[in-house]
Amino acid sequence: MRERILIIIPAYNEEKNIRKVIQSLHGANSDYECLVINDGSKDDTQREAEANGLATVIQLPSNLGIGGAVQTGFKYALYQNYDYAIQFDGDGQHLASEIPKILSPLQCNDYDVCIGSRFIEKTMGFQSTFMRRIGIRIFEWMNILLINKKITDSTSGFRAYNKQAIAFLATNYPTDYPEPETVILLGKNDFRIREVSVEMVERQGGNSSISGLKSAHYMIKVILAMLMTSQRQKIRRISL
């Protein structure tokens, strides 16, 4: 039986990028099923996402943030019984051609979650700004300290999840700083996590919501969130 793979694409004001992102995914593998979560965009993201008829689009009534948008995708994946879910940014930074790299460790049943990292190996792709790389390195140290696991790219939004991880995150996905917090949450609850080296590119249009002085503020708040998540008790996992 063919494995069902859902590509979860959270999108906020991505009218310049979203159509190309969907087309790239369909071009890479026509079996990928794309789900765009339009997170209360104020531009024409929804129209652009629906334009080529290659994606299902869920329109959120207001902006929930990246956590709420991605969790909506997990709930959809759980209820529709997908085998795997791929988190994929709507800004054009992730490459559809790299998806097999993060999916393969799950298909071999060796891991539950796989994260695409820009920092395991030196690549020609975009590796973020200097200040953000400093923050990411601090998060790497915290992962070692809190869950005894080296994760080099905690802020990467390019990730693959199996059914067990989908079911868990459909009800437990962090809302504030989901990518770094999720690493801690999954590690504390004994999910098997792997990183693989992938190439990314600079966003293809629009602006990042985290830049300048916001980067330092973001880093401090994420560190606190990771610490708080590490103190949570284990959550009972659903048997599938």
PDB file of C-alpha atoms in Angstrom:
ATOM      1  CA  MET A   1       0.000   0.000   0.000  1.00  0.00           C
ATOM      2  CA  ARG A   2       1.286   3.462  -0.892  1.00  0.00           C
ATOM      3  CA  GLU A   3       2.439   5.504   2.074  1.00  0.00           C
ATOM      4  CA  ARG A   4       0.464   8.707   2.562  1.00  0.00           C
ATOM      5  CA  ILE A   5       2.665  11.760   3.079  1.00  0.00           C
ATOM      6  CA  LEU A   6       1.229  15.120   4.114  1.00  0.00           C
ATOM      7  CA  ILE A   7       3.222  18.313   3.625  1.00  0.00           C
ATOM      8  CA  ILE A   8       2.161  20.830   6.293  1.00  0.00           C
ATOM      9  CA  ILE A   9       2.845  24.385   5.118  1.00  0.00           C
ATOM     10  CA  PRO A  10       2.134  27.140   7.675  1.00  0.00           C
ATOM     11  CA  ALA A  11       1.775  30.470   5.891  1.00  0.00           C
ATOM     12  CA  TYR A  12       1.348  34.053   7.067  1.00  0.00           C
ATOM     13  CA  ASN A  13       1.454  36.799   4.434  1.00  0.00           C
ATOM     14  CA  GLU A  14       3.273  34.583   1.926  1.00  0.00           C
ATOM     15  CA  GLU A  15       1.471  35.659  -1.254  1.00  0.00           C
ATOM     16  CA  LYS A  16       4.812  36.149  -3.035  1.00  0.00           C
ATOM     17  CA  ASN A  17       6.043  32.631  -2.291  1.00  0.00           C
ATOM     18  CA  ILE A  18       3.284  30.152  -1.598  1.00  0.00           C
ATOM     19  CA  ARG A  19       2.273  29.270  -5.167  1.00  0.00           C
ATOM     20  CA  LYS A  20       5.884  28.506  -6.138  1.00  0.00           C
ATOM     21  CA  VAL A  21       6.372  26.445  -2.970  1.00  0.00           C
ATOM     22  CA  ILE A  22       3.344  24.276  -3.797  1.00  0.00           C
ATOM     23  CA  GLN A  23       4.433  23.866  -7.402  1.00  0.00           C
ATOM     24  CA  SER A  24       7.931  22.813  -6.330  1.00  0.00           C
ATOM     25  CA  LEU A  25       6.503  20.140  -4.046  1.00  0.00           C
ATOM     26  CA  HIS A  26       4.178  18.785  -6.711  1.00  0.00           C
ATOM     27  CA  GLY A  27       7.041  18.794  -9.211  1.00  0.00           C
ATOM     28  CA  ALA A  28       9.288  16.853  -6.838  1.00  0.00           C
ATOM     29  CA  ASN A  29       6.692  14.155  -6.118  1.00  0.00           C
ATOM     30  CA  SER A  30       3.097  14.255  -7.299  1.00  0.00           C
ATOM     31  CA  ASP A  31       2.147  11.845  -4.491  1.00  0.00           C
ATOM     32  CA  TYR A  32       2.865  14.494  -1.849  1.00  0.00           C
ATOM     33  CA  GLU A  33      -0.383  15.917  -0.479  1.00  0.00           C
ATOM     34  CA  CYS A  34      -0.015  19.583   0.412  1.00  0.00           C
ATOM     35  CA  LEU A  35      -1.905  21.273   3.228  1.00  0.00           C
ATOM     36  CA  VAL A  36      -1.526  25.039   3.531  1.00  0.00           C
ATOM     37  CA  ILE A  37      -2.529  26.544   6.877  1.00  0.00           C
ATOM     38  CA  ASN A  38      -3.284  30.179   6.108  1.00  0.00           C
ATOM     39  CA  ASP A  39      -2.691  31.743   9.511  1.00  0.00           C
ATOM     40  CA  GLY A  40      -4.966  34.770   9.257  1.00  0.00           C
ATOM     41  CA  SER A  41      -2.941  36.391   6.473  1.00  0.00           C
ATOM     42  CA  LYS A  42      -3.762  39.976   5.547  1.00  0.00           C
ATOM     43  CA  ASP A  43      -2.638  39.588   1.938  1.00  0.00           C
ATOM     44  CA  ASP A  44      -3.638  37.229  -0.896  1.00  0.00           C
ATOM     45  CA  THR A  45      -1.986  34.111   0.530  1.00  0.00           C
ATOM     46  CA  GLN A  46      -5.208  32.120   0.398  1.00  0.00           C
ATOM     47  CA  ARG A  47      -5.950  33.011  -3.236  1.00  0.00           C
ATOM     48  CA  GLU A  48      -2.387  32.226  -4.293  1.00  0.00           C
ATOM     49  CA  ALA A  49      -2.410  28.907  -2.406  1.00  0.00           C
ATOM     50  CA  GLU A  50      -5.636  27.844  -4.073  1.00  0.00           C
ATOM     51  CA  ALA A  51      -4.715  29.142  -7.534  1.00  0.00           C
ATOM     52  CA  ASN A  52      -3.157  25.991  -9.016  1.00  0.00           C
ATOM     53  CA  GLY A  53      -5.504  23.496  -7.329  1.00  0.00           C
ATOM     54  CA  LEU A  54      -2.607  21.445  -5.955  1.00  0.00           C
ATOM     55  CA  ALA A  55      -3.152  22.041  -2.235  1.00  0.00           C
ATOM     56  CA  THR A  56      -5.839  21.844   0.402  1.00  0.00           C
ATOM     57  CA  VAL A  57      -6.069  25.189   2.187  1.00  0.00           C
ATOM     58  CA  ILE A  58      -7.312  25.686   5.744  1.00  0.00           C
ATOM     59  CA  GLN A  59      -8.136  29.302   6.498  1.00  0.00           C
ATOM     60  CA  LEU A  60      -7.704  30.179  10.182  1.00  0.00           C
ATOM     61  CA  PRO A  61     -10.043  32.991  11.277  1.00  0.00           C
ATOM     62  CA  SER A  62      -7.248  34.861  13.050  1.00  0.00           C
ATOM     63  CA  ASN A  63      -3.481  34.727  13.408  1.00  0.00           C
ATOM     64  CA  LEU A  64      -2.611  31.927  15.861  1.00  0.00           C
ATOM     65  CA  GLY A  65       1.133  32.039  15.271  1.00  0.00           C
ATOM     66  CA  ILE A  66       3.382  29.283  13.955  1.00  0.00           C
ATOM     67  CA  GLY A  67       2.539  26.926  16.822  1.00  0.00           C
ATOM     68  CA  GLY A  68      -1.219  27.052  16.299  1.00  0.00           C
ATOM     69  CA  ALA A  69      -0.859  26.788  12.531  1.00  0.00           C
ATOM     70  CA  VAL A  70       1.406  23.733  12.608  1.00  0.00           C
ATOM     71  CA  GLN A  71      -0.692  22.019  15.281  1.00  0.00           C
ATOM     72  CA  THR A  72      -3.710  22.463  13.010  1.00  0.00           C
ATOM     73  CA  GLY A  73      -1.734  20.515  10.420  1.00  0.00           C
ATOM     74  CA  PHE A  74      -0.959  17.743  12.909  1.00  0.00           C
ATOM     75  CA  LYS A  75      -4.627  17.429  13.849  1.00  0.00           C
ATOM     76  CA  TYR A  76      -5.543  17.156  10.179  1.00  0.00           C
ATOM     77  CA  ALA A  77      -2.817  14.539   9.606  1.00  0.00           C
ATOM     78  CA  LEU A  78      -4.014  12.512  12.610  1.00  0.00           C
ATOM     79  CA  TYR A  79      -7.693  12.551  11.672  1.00  0.00           C
ATOM     80  CA  GLN A  80      -6.949  11.777   8.027  1.00  0.00           C
ATOM     81  CA  ASN A  81      -4.607   8.916   9.036  1.00  0.00           C
ATOM     82  CA  TYR A  82      -1.455   9.979   7.214  1.00  0.00           C
ATOM     83  CA  ASP A  83       1.645   7.834   7.628  1.00  0.00           C
ATOM     84  CA  TYR A  84       4.057  10.783   7.711  1.00  0.00           C
ATOM     85  CA  ALA A  85       3.868  14.538   8.017  1.00  0.00           C
ATOM     86  CA  ILE A  86       6.509  16.924   6.719  1.00  0.00           C
ATOM     87  CA  GLN A  87       6.704  20.437   8.153  1.00  0.00           C
ATOM     88  CA  PHE A  88       7.724  22.743   5.302  1.00  0.00           C
ATOM     89  CA  ASP A  89       8.007  26.544   5.363  1.00  0.00           C
ATOM     90  CA  GLY A  90       5.883  28.651   3.052  1.00  0.00           C
ATOM     91  CA  ASP A  91       8.604  31.245   2.400  1.00  0.00           C
ATOM     92  CA  GLY A  92      10.643  29.249  -0.109  1.00  0.00           C
ATOM     93  CA  GLN A  93      13.617  28.465   2.158  1.00  0.00           C
ATOM     94  CA  HIS A  94      13.133  24.696   2.093  1.00  0.00           C
ATOM     95  CA  LEU A  95      13.812  22.575  -0.955  1.00  0.00           C
ATOM     96  CA  ALA A  96      11.376  19.867  -2.010  1.00  0.00           C
ATOM     97  CA  SER A  97      14.291  17.842  -3.375  1.00  0.00           C
ATOM     98  CA  GLU A  98      15.636  17.481   0.199  1.00  0.00           C
ATOM     99  CA  ILE A  99      12.497  15.814   1.602  1.00  0.00           C
ATOM    100  CA  PRO A 100      13.706  12.210   0.989  1.00  0.00           C
ATOM    101  CA  LYS A 101      16.687  12.925   3.268  1.00  0.00           C
ATOM    102  CA  ILE A 102      14.501  13.640   6.293  1.00  0.00           C
ATOM    103  CA  LEU A 103      11.879  11.043   5.438  1.00  0.00           C
ATOM    104  CA  SER A 104      14.156   8.044   4.922  1.00  0.00           C
ATOM    105  CA  PRO A 105      15.154   7.513   8.605  1.00  0.00           C
ATOM    106  CA  LEU A 106      11.455   7.292   9.509  1.00  0.00           C
ATOM    107  CA  GLN A 107      10.584   4.921   6.676  1.00  0.00           C
ATOM    108  CA  CYS A 108      13.292   2.586   7.937  1.00  0.00           C
ATOM    109  CA  ASN A 109      11.540   2.715  11.344  1.00  0.00           C
ATOM    110  CA  ASP A 110      14.737   3.793  13.038  1.00  0.00           C
ATOM    111  CA  TYR A 111      13.433   7.179  14.227  1.00  0.00           C
ATOM    112  CA  ASP A 112      10.182   8.982  15.010  1.00  0.00           C
ATOM    113  CA  VAL A 113      11.281  12.495  14.044  1.00  0.00           C
ATOM    114  CA  CYS A 114      13.949  13.769  11.687  1.00  0.00           C
ATOM    115  CA  ILE A 115      15.127  17.391  11.534  1.00  0.00           C
ATOM    116  CA  GLY A 116      16.807  18.940   8.534  1.00  0.00           C
ATOM    117  CA  SER A 117      19.902  20.784   9.749  1.00  0.00           C
ATOM    118  CA  ARG A 118      21.980  23.500   8.077  1.00  0.00           C
ATOM    119  CA  PHE A 119      24.907  22.984  10.434  1.00  0.00           C
ATOM    120  CA  ILE A 120      25.881  19.304  10.517  1.00  0.00           C
ATOM    121  CA  GLU A 121      27.926  19.728   7.360  1.00  0.00           C
ATOM    122  CA  LYS A 122      29.148  22.801   5.530  1.00  0.00           C
ATOM    123  CA  THR A 123      26.890  23.367   2.537  1.00  0.00           C
ATOM    124  CA  MET A 124      26.556  26.015  -0.139  1.00  0.00           C
ATOM    125  CA  GLY A 125      23.058  26.866   1.092  1.00  0.00           C
ATOM    126  CA  PHE A 126      21.828  29.693   3.299  1.00  0.00           C
ATOM    127  CA  GLN A 127      22.835  29.301   6.963  1.00  0.00           C
ATOM    128  CA  SER A 128      21.046  32.244   8.633  1.00  0.00           C
ATOM    129  CA  THR A 129      22.472  35.460  10.066  1.00  0.00           C
ATOM    130  CA  PHE A 130      25.448  35.650  12.426  1.00  0.00           C
ATOM    131  CA  MET A 131      23.327  36.607  15.462  1.00  0.00           C
ATOM    132  CA  ARG A 132      20.827  33.839  14.855  1.00  0.00           C
ATOM    133  CA  ARG A 133      23.648  31.305  14.468  1.00  0.00           C
ATOM    134  CA  ILE A 134      24.932  32.316  17.909  1.00  0.00           C
ATOM    135  CA  GLY A 135      21.487  31.707  19.371  1.00  0.00           C
ATOM    136  CA  ILE A 136      21.185  28.360  17.604  1.00  0.00           C
ATOM    137  CA  ARG A 137      24.540  27.288  19.058  1.00  0.00           C
ATOM    138  CA  ILE A 138      23.306  28.182  22.553  1.00  0.00           C
ATOM    139  CA  PHE A 139      20.189  26.091  21.937  1.00  0.00           C
ATOM    140  CA  GLU A 140      22.469  23.224  20.884  1.00  0.00           C
ATOM    141  CA  TRP A 141      24.246  23.349  24.241  1.00  0.00           C
ATOM    142  CA  MET A 142      20.908  23.454  26.053  1.00  0.00           C
ATOM    143  CA  ASN A 143      19.699  20.354  24.230  1.00  0.00           C
ATOM    144  CA  ILE A 144      22.773  18.490  25.459  1.00  0.00           C
ATOM    145  CA  LEU A 145      22.195  19.763  28.987  1.00  0.00           C
ATOM    146  CA  LEU A 146      18.433  19.155  29.168  1.00  0.00           C
ATOM    147  CA  ILE A 147      17.856  15.966  27.120  1.00  0.00           C
ATOM    148  CA  ASN A 148      21.418  14.720  26.591  1.00  0.00           C
ATOM    149  CA  LYS A 149      21.089  14.979  22.828  1.00  0.00           C
ATOM    150  CA  LYS A 150      23.007  17.104  20.355  1.00  0.00           C
ATOM    151  CA  ILE A 151      20.624  18.913  18.005  1.00  0.00           C
ATOM    152  CA  THR A 152      22.501  21.467  15.931  1.00  0.00           C
ATOM    153  CA  ASP A 153      19.550  23.281  14.326  1.00  0.00           C
ATOM    154  CA  SER A 154      16.774  23.631  16.908  1.00  0.00           C
ATOM    155  CA  THR A 155      15.045  26.414  14.977  1.00  0.00           C
ATOM    156  CA  SER A 156      14.779  24.445  11.744  1.00  0.00           C
ATOM    157  CA  GLY A 157      11.177  24.196  10.572  1.00  0.00           C
ATOM    158  CA  PHE A 158      12.022  21.451   8.073  1.00  0.00           C
ATOM    159  CA  ARG A 159      11.022  18.241   9.856  1.00  0.00           C
ATOM    160  CA  ALA A 160       9.480  14.819   9.277  1.00  0.00           C
ATOM    161  CA  TYR A 161       7.227  12.980  11.736  1.00  0.00           C
ATOM    162  CA  ASN A 162       5.838   9.445  11.881  1.00  0.00           C
ATOM    163  CA  LYS A 163       2.358   8.468  13.109  1.00  0.00           C
ATOM    164  CA  GLN A 164       3.382   8.267  16.765  1.00  0.00           C
ATOM    165  CA  ALA A 165       4.887  11.758  16.696  1.00  0.00           C
ATOM    166  CA  ILE A 166       1.893  13.147  14.774  1.00  0.00           C
ATOM    167  CA  ALA A 167      -0.544  11.791  17.374  1.00  0.00           C
ATOM    168  CA  PHE A 168       1.544  13.156  20.242  1.00  0.00           C
ATOM    169  CA  LEU A 169       1.994  16.634  18.791  1.00  0.00           C
ATOM    170  CA  ALA A 170      -1.619  16.956  17.654  1.00  0.00           C
ATOM    171  CA  THR A 171      -2.478  17.512  21.332  1.00  0.00           C
ATOM    172  CA  ASN A 172       0.862  18.627  22.842  1.00  0.00           C
ATOM    173  CA  TYR A 173       2.495  20.946  20.308  1.00  0.00           C
ATOM    174  CA  PRO A 174       4.018  24.067  21.928  1.00  0.00           C
ATOM    175  CA  THR A 175       2.526  27.380  20.824  1.00  0.00           C
ATOM    176  CA  ASP A 176       5.065  30.044  21.761  1.00  0.00           C
ATOM    177  CA  TYR A 177       8.470  28.902  20.405  1.00  0.00           C
ATOM    178  CA  PRO A 178       7.525  25.540  18.934  1.00  0.00           C
ATOM    179  CA  GLU A 179      10.654  24.390  17.114  1.00  0.00           C
ATOM    180  CA  PRO A 180      13.166  24.588  20.026  1.00  0.00           C
ATOM    181  CA  GLU A 181      10.533  23.642  22.614  1.00  0.00           C
ATOM    182  CA  THR A 182       9.421  20.624  20.600  1.00  0.00           C
ATOM    183  CA  VAL A 183      12.949  19.214  20.590  1.00  0.00           C
ATOM    184  CA  ILE A 184      12.961  19.264  24.398  1.00  0.00           C
ATOM    185  CA  LEU A 185       9.390  17.946  24.642  1.00  0.00           C
ATOM    186  CA  LEU A 186      10.046  15.030  22.287  1.00  0.00           C
ATOM    187  CA  GLY A 187      13.342  14.191  23.964  1.00  0.00           C
ATOM    188  CA  LYS A 188      11.784  14.186  27.437  1.00  0.00           C
ATOM    189  CA  ASN A 189       9.086  11.815  26.183  1.00  0.00           C
ATOM    190  CA  ASP A 190      11.500   9.284  24.675  1.00  0.00           C
ATOM    191  CA  PHE A 191      10.895   9.942  20.987  1.00  0.00           C
ATOM    192  CA  ARG A 192      13.726   8.923  18.715  1.00  0.00           C
ATOM    193  CA  ILE A 193      15.114  12.074  17.081  1.00  0.00           C
ATOM    194  CA  ARG A 194      17.664  12.337  14.328  1.00  0.00           C
ATOM    195  CA  GLU A 195      19.181  15.205  12.381  1.00  0.00           C
ATOM    196  CA  VAL A 196      20.378  15.029   8.799  1.00  0.00           C
ATOM    197  CA  SER A 197      22.259  17.599   6.774  1.00  0.00           C
ATOM    198  CA  VAL A 198      20.126  19.491   4.269  1.00  0.00           C
ATOM    199  CA  GLU A 199      20.548  22.512   2.060  1.00  0.00           C
ATOM    200  CA  MET A 200      18.304  25.544   2.399  1.00  0.00           C
ATOM    201  CA  VAL A 201      18.083  28.838   0.552  1.00  0.00           C
ATOM    202  CA  GLU A 202      17.341  32.384   1.663  1.00  0.00           C
ATOM    203  CA  ARG A 203      13.650  33.234   1.848  1.00  0.00           C
ATOM    204  CA  GLN A 204      12.350  34.124  -1.592  1.00  0.00           C
ATOM    205  CA  GLY A 205      10.269  37.150  -0.640  1.00  0.00           C
ATOM    206  CA  GLY A 206       8.823  39.080   2.287  1.00  0.00           C
ATOM    207  CA  ASN A 207      10.524  39.648   5.623  1.00  0.00           C
ATOM    208  CA  SER A 208      11.391  37.503   8.608  1.00  0.00           C
ATOM    209  CA  SER A 209       9.504  38.300  11.807  1.00  0.00           C
ATOM    210  CA  ILE A 210      12.725  37.887  13.826  1.00  0.00           C
ATOM    211  CA  SER A 211      15.515  40.342  13.066  1.00  0.00           C
ATOM    212  CA  GLY A 212      17.727  42.969  14.675  1.00  0.00           C
ATOM    213  CA  LEU A 213      17.148  43.468  18.398  1.00  0.00           C
ATOM    214  CA  LYS A 214      14.226  41.062  18.199  1.00  0.00           C
ATOM    215  CA  SER A 215      16.765  38.250  17.792  1.00  0.00           C
ATOM    216  CA  ALA A 216      18.248  38.793  21.265  1.00  0.00           C
ATOM    217  CA  HIS A 217      14.803  39.118  22.829  1.00  0.00           C
ATOM    218  CA  TYR A 218      13.680  35.964  21.041  1.00  0.00           C
ATOM    219  CA  MET A 219      16.736  34.028  22.223  1.00  0.00           C
ATOM    220  CA  ILE A 220      16.172  34.904  25.895  1.00  0.00           C
ATOM    221  CA  LYS A 221      12.508  33.942  25.756  1.00  0.00           C
ATOM    222  CA  VAL A 222      13.266  30.678  23.971  1.00  0.00           C
ATOM    223  CA  ILE A 223      15.856  29.706  26.581  1.00  0.00           C
ATOM    224  CA  LEU A 224      13.286  30.256  29.324  1.00  0.00           C
ATOM    225  CA  ALA A 225      10.669  28.282  27.394  1.00  0.00           C
ATOM    226  CA  MET A 226      13.082  25.379  26.886  1.00  0.00           C
ATOM    227  CA  LEU A 227      13.890  25.332  30.598  1.00  0.00           C
ATOM    228  CA  MET A 228      10.214  25.305  31.529  1.00  0.00           C
ATOM    229  CA  THR A 229       9.428  22.535  29.039  1.00  0.00           C
ATOM    230  CA  SER A 230      12.245  20.407  30.443  1.00  0.00           C
ATOM    231  CA  GLN A 231      10.580  20.516  33.883  1.00  0.00           C
ATOM    232  CA  ARG A 232       7.281  19.087  32.655  1.00  0.00           C
ATOM    233  CA  GLN A 233       6.345  15.547  33.626  1.00  0.00           C
ATOM    234  CA  LYS A 234       6.282  12.880  30.944  1.00  0.00           C
ATOM    235  CA  ILE A 235       3.087  12.787  28.942  1.00  0.00           C
ATOM    236  CA  ARG A 236       1.291   9.513  28.400  1.00  0.00           C
ATOM    237  CA  ARG A 237       1.647   8.547  24.732  1.00  0.00           C
ATOM    238  CA  ILE A 238      -1.205   7.187  22.616  1.00  0.00           C
ATOM    239  CA  SER A 239      -0.764   3.607  21.414  1.00  0.00           C
ATOM    240  CA  LEU A 240      -1.362   3.313  17.665  1.00  0.00           C
TER     241      LEU A 240
END
